[in-house]
Short mmCIF file of C-alpha atoms in Angstrom, two decimals:
data_model
loop_
_atom_site.label_atom_id
_atom_site.label_comp_id
_atom_site.label_asym_id
_atom_site.label_seq_id
_atom_site.Cartn_x
_atom_site.Cartn_y
_atom_site.Cartn_z
CA MET A 1 0.11 0.01 -0.14
CA VAL A 2 1.07 3.63 -0.75
CA ALA A 3 0.44 6.02 2.06
CA PRO A 4 -1.55 9.12 0.87
CA PRO A 5 -0.32 12.74 0.73
CA ASP A 6 -0.26 14.59 4.03
CA ASN A 7 -2.75 17.13 3.40
CA ASP A 8 -5.34 14.83 2.02
CA VAL A 9 -8.11 14.00 4.38
CA LEU A 10 -9.59 11.65 2.22
CA TRP A 11 -7.50 9.65 -0.66
CA ALA A 12 -8.81 6.81 -2.82
CA ARG A 13 -6.85 4.83 -5.40
CA ALA A 14 -7.86 2.78 -8.34
CA LEU A 15 -11.33 2.04 -6.92
CA HIS A 16 -13.31 -0.89 -8.98
CA VAL A 17 -16.85 -1.53 -8.12
CA LYS A 18 -19.72 -3.81 -9.65
CA HIS A 19 -23.12 -3.95 -9.12
CA ASN A 20 -24.68 -7.23 -10.38
CA GLY A 21 -21.78 -7.65 -12.62
CA SER A 22 -22.07 -4.21 -14.23
CA PRO A 23 -19.23 -1.85 -13.59
CA ALA A 24 -20.11 1.19 -11.31
CA LEU A 25 -16.58 2.42 -10.79
CA THR A 26 -13.69 1.76 -12.89
CA GLY A 27 -10.35 2.65 -11.48
CA VAL A 28 -11.31 5.94 -9.92
CA SER A 29 -8.46 7.83 -7.89
CA LEU A 30 -8.85 11.10 -6.14
CA GLY A 31 -7.71 13.03 -3.06
CA VAL A 32 -9.71 15.52 -1.05
CA ARG A 33 -7.66 18.28 0.99
CA GLU A 34 -8.80 19.22 4.54
CA GLY A 35 -11.66 21.89 4.65
CA GLU A 36 -12.31 21.48 0.76
CA ILE A 37 -15.59 21.47 -0.88
CA LEU A 38 -15.30 19.02 -3.58
CA ALA A 39 -18.36 18.61 -6.06
CA VAL A 40 -18.50 15.01 -7.81
CA GLY A 41 -20.22 15.85 -11.22
CA GLY A 42 -21.66 13.64 -13.95
CA PRO A 43 -25.06 12.37 -15.38
CA ARG A 44 -27.33 10.34 -13.51
CA GLY A 45 -25.66 6.48 -13.41
CA SER A 46 -22.09 7.88 -13.66
CA GLY A 47 -20.95 6.42 -10.38
CA LYS A 48 -21.34 9.43 -8.16
CA THR A 49 -23.33 7.81 -5.28
CA THR A 50 -21.28 4.63 -5.35
CA LEU A 51 -17.88 6.88 -5.06
CA LEU A 52 -19.32 8.65 -1.86
CA GLN A 53 -20.26 5.28 -0.66
CA CYS A 54 -16.78 4.11 -0.76
CA LEU A 55 -15.09 7.19 0.60
CA SER A 56 -17.51 7.12 3.52
CA GLY A 57 -16.91 3.45 4.32
CA GLN A 58 -20.58 2.37 3.52
CA LEU A 59 -19.61 0.38 0.56
CA GLN A 60 -16.10 -1.53 0.25
CA ALA A 61 -14.81 -1.77 -3.28
CA GLN A 62 -13.92 -4.99 -4.81
CA GLN A 63 -10.60 -3.39 -5.73
CA GLY A 64 -8.63 -0.29 -4.56
CA GLU A 65 -7.91 1.73 -1.56
CA VAL A 66 -9.46 4.38 0.61
CA TRP A 67 -7.84 6.28 3.15
CA PHE A 68 -8.98 8.90 5.93
CA ASN A 69 -6.40 10.89 7.49
CA SER A 70 -3.69 8.36 6.64
CA THR A 71 -6.00 5.58 8.11
CA PRO A 72 -6.75 2.75 5.78
CA VAL A 73 -10.47 2.32 5.55
CA HIS A 74 -10.50 -0.36 3.22
CA THR A 75 -8.96 -2.90 5.77
CA MET A 76 -11.32 -1.72 8.79
CA GLY A 77 -13.89 -4.31 9.76
CA PRO A 78 -17.74 -3.68 9.81
CA LEU A 79 -17.92 -2.43 13.53
CA THR A 80 -14.57 -0.07 12.92
CA ARG A 81 -16.15 1.61 9.85
CA GLU A 82 -19.51 2.15 11.58
CA ARG A 83 -17.97 3.86 14.54
CA LEU A 84 -15.86 6.10 11.78
CA ARG A 85 -19.35 6.94 10.11
CA ARG A 86 -20.78 7.88 13.56
CA ASP A 87 -18.14 9.82 15.04
CA ARG A 88 -16.42 11.66 12.21
CA PHE A 89 -18.67 11.67 9.04
CA ALA A 90 -22.25 12.76 8.21
CA TRP A 91 -24.24 12.00 5.10
CA ILE A 92 -27.20 13.74 3.46
CA ASP A 93 -29.49 11.54 1.15
CA PRO A 94 -31.37 13.01 -1.96
CA ALA A 95 -34.50 12.15 -0.03
CA PRO A 96 -35.06 12.99 3.81
CA VAL A 97 -34.83 9.81 6.31
CA LEU A 98 -36.20 10.98 9.61
CA VAL A 99 -37.22 8.91 12.72
CA PRO A 100 -41.04 9.21 12.68
CA GLU A 101 -41.49 9.00 16.47
CA LEU A 102 -39.00 12.00 16.95
CA ASN A 103 -39.98 15.67 16.32
CA ALA A 104 -37.70 17.88 14.17
CA TRP A 105 -35.11 19.14 16.75
CA GLU A 106 -34.83 15.75 18.11
CA ASN A 107 -33.99 14.36 14.81
CA ALA A 108 -31.53 17.05 14.28
CA ALA A 109 -29.92 16.31 17.56
CA LEU A 110 -29.78 12.59 17.20
CA PRO A 111 -26.15 12.16 16.01
CA LEU A 112 -24.91 14.14 18.90
CA MET A 113 -27.02 12.36 21.57
CA LEU A 114 -25.54 9.15 19.96
CA ARG A 115 -22.16 10.62 20.74
CA GLY A 116 -22.93 10.81 24.32
CA VAL A 117 -23.45 14.70 24.49
CA SER A 118 -26.16 15.87 26.90
CA ARG A 119 -29.87 16.31 25.69
CA ARG A 120 -29.67 20.19 26.47
CA ARG A 121 -26.36 21.08 24.38
CA ALA A 122 -27.68 18.64 21.76
CA LYS A 123 -31.06 20.51 21.58
CA THR A 124 -29.15 23.90 21.65
CA ALA A 125 -27.03 22.79 18.50
CA ALA A 126 -30.06 21.46 16.89
CA LEU A 127 -32.17 24.35 17.52
CA GLU A 128 -29.56 26.83 16.01
CA TRP A 129 -29.12 24.87 12.54
CA LEU A 130 -33.03 24.46 12.19
CA ASP A 131 -33.08 28.35 12.62
CA ARG A 132 -30.38 29.04 10.08
CA LEU A 133 -32.12 26.87 7.57
CA ASP A 134 -35.18 28.77 8.28
CA ILE A 135 -37.20 25.90 9.95
CA GLY A 136 -36.99 26.84 13.59
CA GLY A 137 -40.96 26.99 13.80
CA CYS A 138 -41.09 23.42 12.96
CA ALA A 139 -38.84 22.53 15.80
CA ARG A 140 -41.61 20.39 17.69
CA LYS A 141 -43.59 19.08 14.47
CA ARG A 142 -43.07 15.34 13.89
CA PRO A 143 -42.04 14.54 10.23
CA TYR A 144 -45.44 13.43 9.12
CA ALA A 145 -46.28 17.11 9.86
CA LEU A 146 -43.61 18.45 7.62
CA LEU A 147 -43.44 19.29 3.96
CA HIS A 148 -41.09 17.31 2.14
CA ALA A 149 -38.82 20.23 1.60
CA GLU A 150 -38.84 20.80 5.47
CA ARG A 151 -38.02 17.32 5.92
CA GLN A 152 -35.01 17.75 3.88
CA ARG A 153 -33.87 20.88 5.76
CA VAL A 154 -34.19 18.69 9.25
CA ALA A 155 -31.82 16.00 7.44
CA ILE A 156 -29.42 18.68 6.55
CA ALA A 157 -29.39 20.35 10.06
CA ARG A 158 -28.92 16.69 11.26
CA ALA A 159 -25.82 16.47 9.48
CA LEU A 160 -24.51 19.96 10.35
CA ALA A 161 -25.11 19.78 14.13
CA PRO A 162 -22.28 17.54 15.11
CA ALA A 163 -19.57 19.41 12.92
CA PRO A 164 -18.41 16.30 11.31
CA THR A 165 -14.82 16.24 9.76
CA VAL A 166 -16.36 15.15 6.48
CA LEU A 167 -19.81 15.56 5.14
CA PHE A 168 -20.90 13.48 2.29
CA ALA A 169 -24.13 15.18 0.53
CA ASP A 170 -25.79 13.05 -2.36
CA GLU A 171 -27.75 15.44 -4.30
CA PRO A 172 -28.68 17.38 -1.04
CA THR A 173 -31.14 19.62 -2.59
CA ALA A 174 -32.90 17.60 -5.00
CA PRO A 175 -36.23 17.77 -3.31
CA LEU A 176 -35.99 21.78 -2.99
CA HIS A 177 -37.48 24.20 -5.22
CA ARG A 178 -34.72 26.53 -6.86
CA ALA A 179 -34.97 29.51 -4.51
CA ASP A 180 -34.73 27.02 -1.52
CA ARG A 181 -32.24 25.31 -2.95
CA ALA A 182 -30.17 28.52 -3.36
CA HIS A 183 -30.54 29.25 0.36
CA VAL A 184 -29.87 25.89 1.65
CA LEU A 185 -26.70 25.52 -0.35
CA ARG A 186 -25.20 28.89 0.75
CA THR A 187 -26.08 27.84 4.39
CA LEU A 188 -24.40 24.46 3.77
CA THR A 189 -21.11 25.82 2.24
CA THR A 190 -20.78 28.98 4.54
CA ALA A 191 -21.23 26.36 7.48
CA ALA A 192 -18.57 24.18 6.07
CA ARG A 193 -16.14 26.95 5.60
CA SER A 194 -16.70 28.25 9.20
CA HIS A 195 -16.41 25.03 10.86
CA GLY A 196 -13.69 23.69 8.70
CA ILE A 197 -15.72 20.72 7.51
CA THR A 198 -14.68 18.89 4.31
CA VAL A 199 -17.66 18.45 2.08
CA VAL A 200 -17.93 15.65 -0.65
CA LEU A 201 -21.03 16.90 -2.79
CA ALA A 202 -22.38 14.68 -5.64
CA THR A 203 -24.64 16.65 -8.15
CA HIS A 204 -25.48 16.58 -11.68
CA ASP A 205 -26.24 20.55 -11.46
CA ALA A 206 -23.78 22.85 -12.73
CA ASP A 207 -25.10 25.66 -10.43
CA THR A 208 -24.87 23.48 -7.41
CA ALA A 209 -21.19 22.29 -8.58
CA ALA A 210 -20.11 26.07 -8.90
CA LEU A 211 -20.19 26.61 -5.36
CA ALA A 212 -17.38 24.08 -4.78
CA ASP A 213 -13.81 24.76 -4.72
CA ARG A 214 -13.19 21.83 -7.24
CA THR A 215 -15.12 19.49 -9.52
CA VAL A 216 -14.46 16.02 -10.27
CA SER A 217 -16.46 14.63 -13.16
CA LEU A 218 -17.36 11.06 -13.83
CA LEU A 219 -18.93 9.31 -16.82
CA ASP A 220 -19.71 5.77 -16.90
CA GLY A 221 -17.89 5.14 -13.71
CA ARG A 222 -14.52 6.95 -14.95
CA ARG A 223 -13.04 9.84 -13.74
CA VAL A 224 -13.12 12.22 -16.79
CA ASN A 225 -11.67 15.49 -15.74
CA THR A 226 -10.95 18.06 -12.63
CA VAL A 227 -12.11 21.50 -12.92
CA HIS A 228 -10.44 24.15 -10.94
CA LEU A 229 -12.96 26.91 -10.28
CA PRO A 230 -11.75 30.44 -9.72
CA PRO A 231 -11.96 32.20 -6.36
CA VAL A 232 -12.98 35.34 -8.00
CA ALA A 233 -15.11 34.94 -11.36
CA ASP A 234 -13.39 37.42 -13.28
CA SER A 235 -9.74 36.51 -12.19
CA ALA A 236 -7.44 35.91 -15.25
CA GLU A 237 -5.02 33.75 -12.98
CA GLY A 238 -8.14 31.67 -11.63
CA ARG A 239 -9.68 30.63 -14.76
CA ALA A 240 -11.11 27.14 -14.83
CA ALA A 241 -8.49 24.69 -15.80
CA CYS A 242 -9.46 20.98 -17.06
CA SER A 243 -7.10 18.15 -16.92
CA LEU A 244 -7.81 14.79 -18.56
CA SER A 245 -7.68 11.93 -16.04
CA VAL A 246 -9.23 8.81 -17.20
#
């Protein structure tokens, strides 16, 4: 095994995954720097979700390596990977999955309480994020009483509340209208930068990808390019650069 670069919080090499005999990832390699917002772009079925699942330890590739902070994830046992996902990672699905017996703030506070944080501190953090996502008024409502877009915001608050080291977001604003999408994405990216959270964001939407520091594109399970986005839109020095990396 080759150790990853020191400045990469996540590093993957030559990932190969097949689903029911069909290739989902074919030799994908990439590094994600600490505090970076990385967008994984590409059309539906290109392997974005599979890549995020491998990086987060949810799925083990048939071939290849995944490292987190210089620790090999691909050699961890199931319980160790589960503990890593609970304590260091967070995940946002395209569709919200909430605990129906808990209200909105309890759902948002759940990861903190599972880590042993007191109910009072967990509630304070959850309410803060619900307010920042403009659904503080829904804090005591159960999921069945929330609109779909409100449930998705609760799921996003749940991911942000514990300030994870890495947040994996798989099409996190898919169920939201355009105006809501822009606000939620701004909140998500601002929170990530202010708290030093590394974000790996899967999206097929160019406007969403534009908020990232860098975009890696997939096509048919292969990495096809990396786009470095300029820090200032009209900066001549920061023009987007593409490099073929099949």
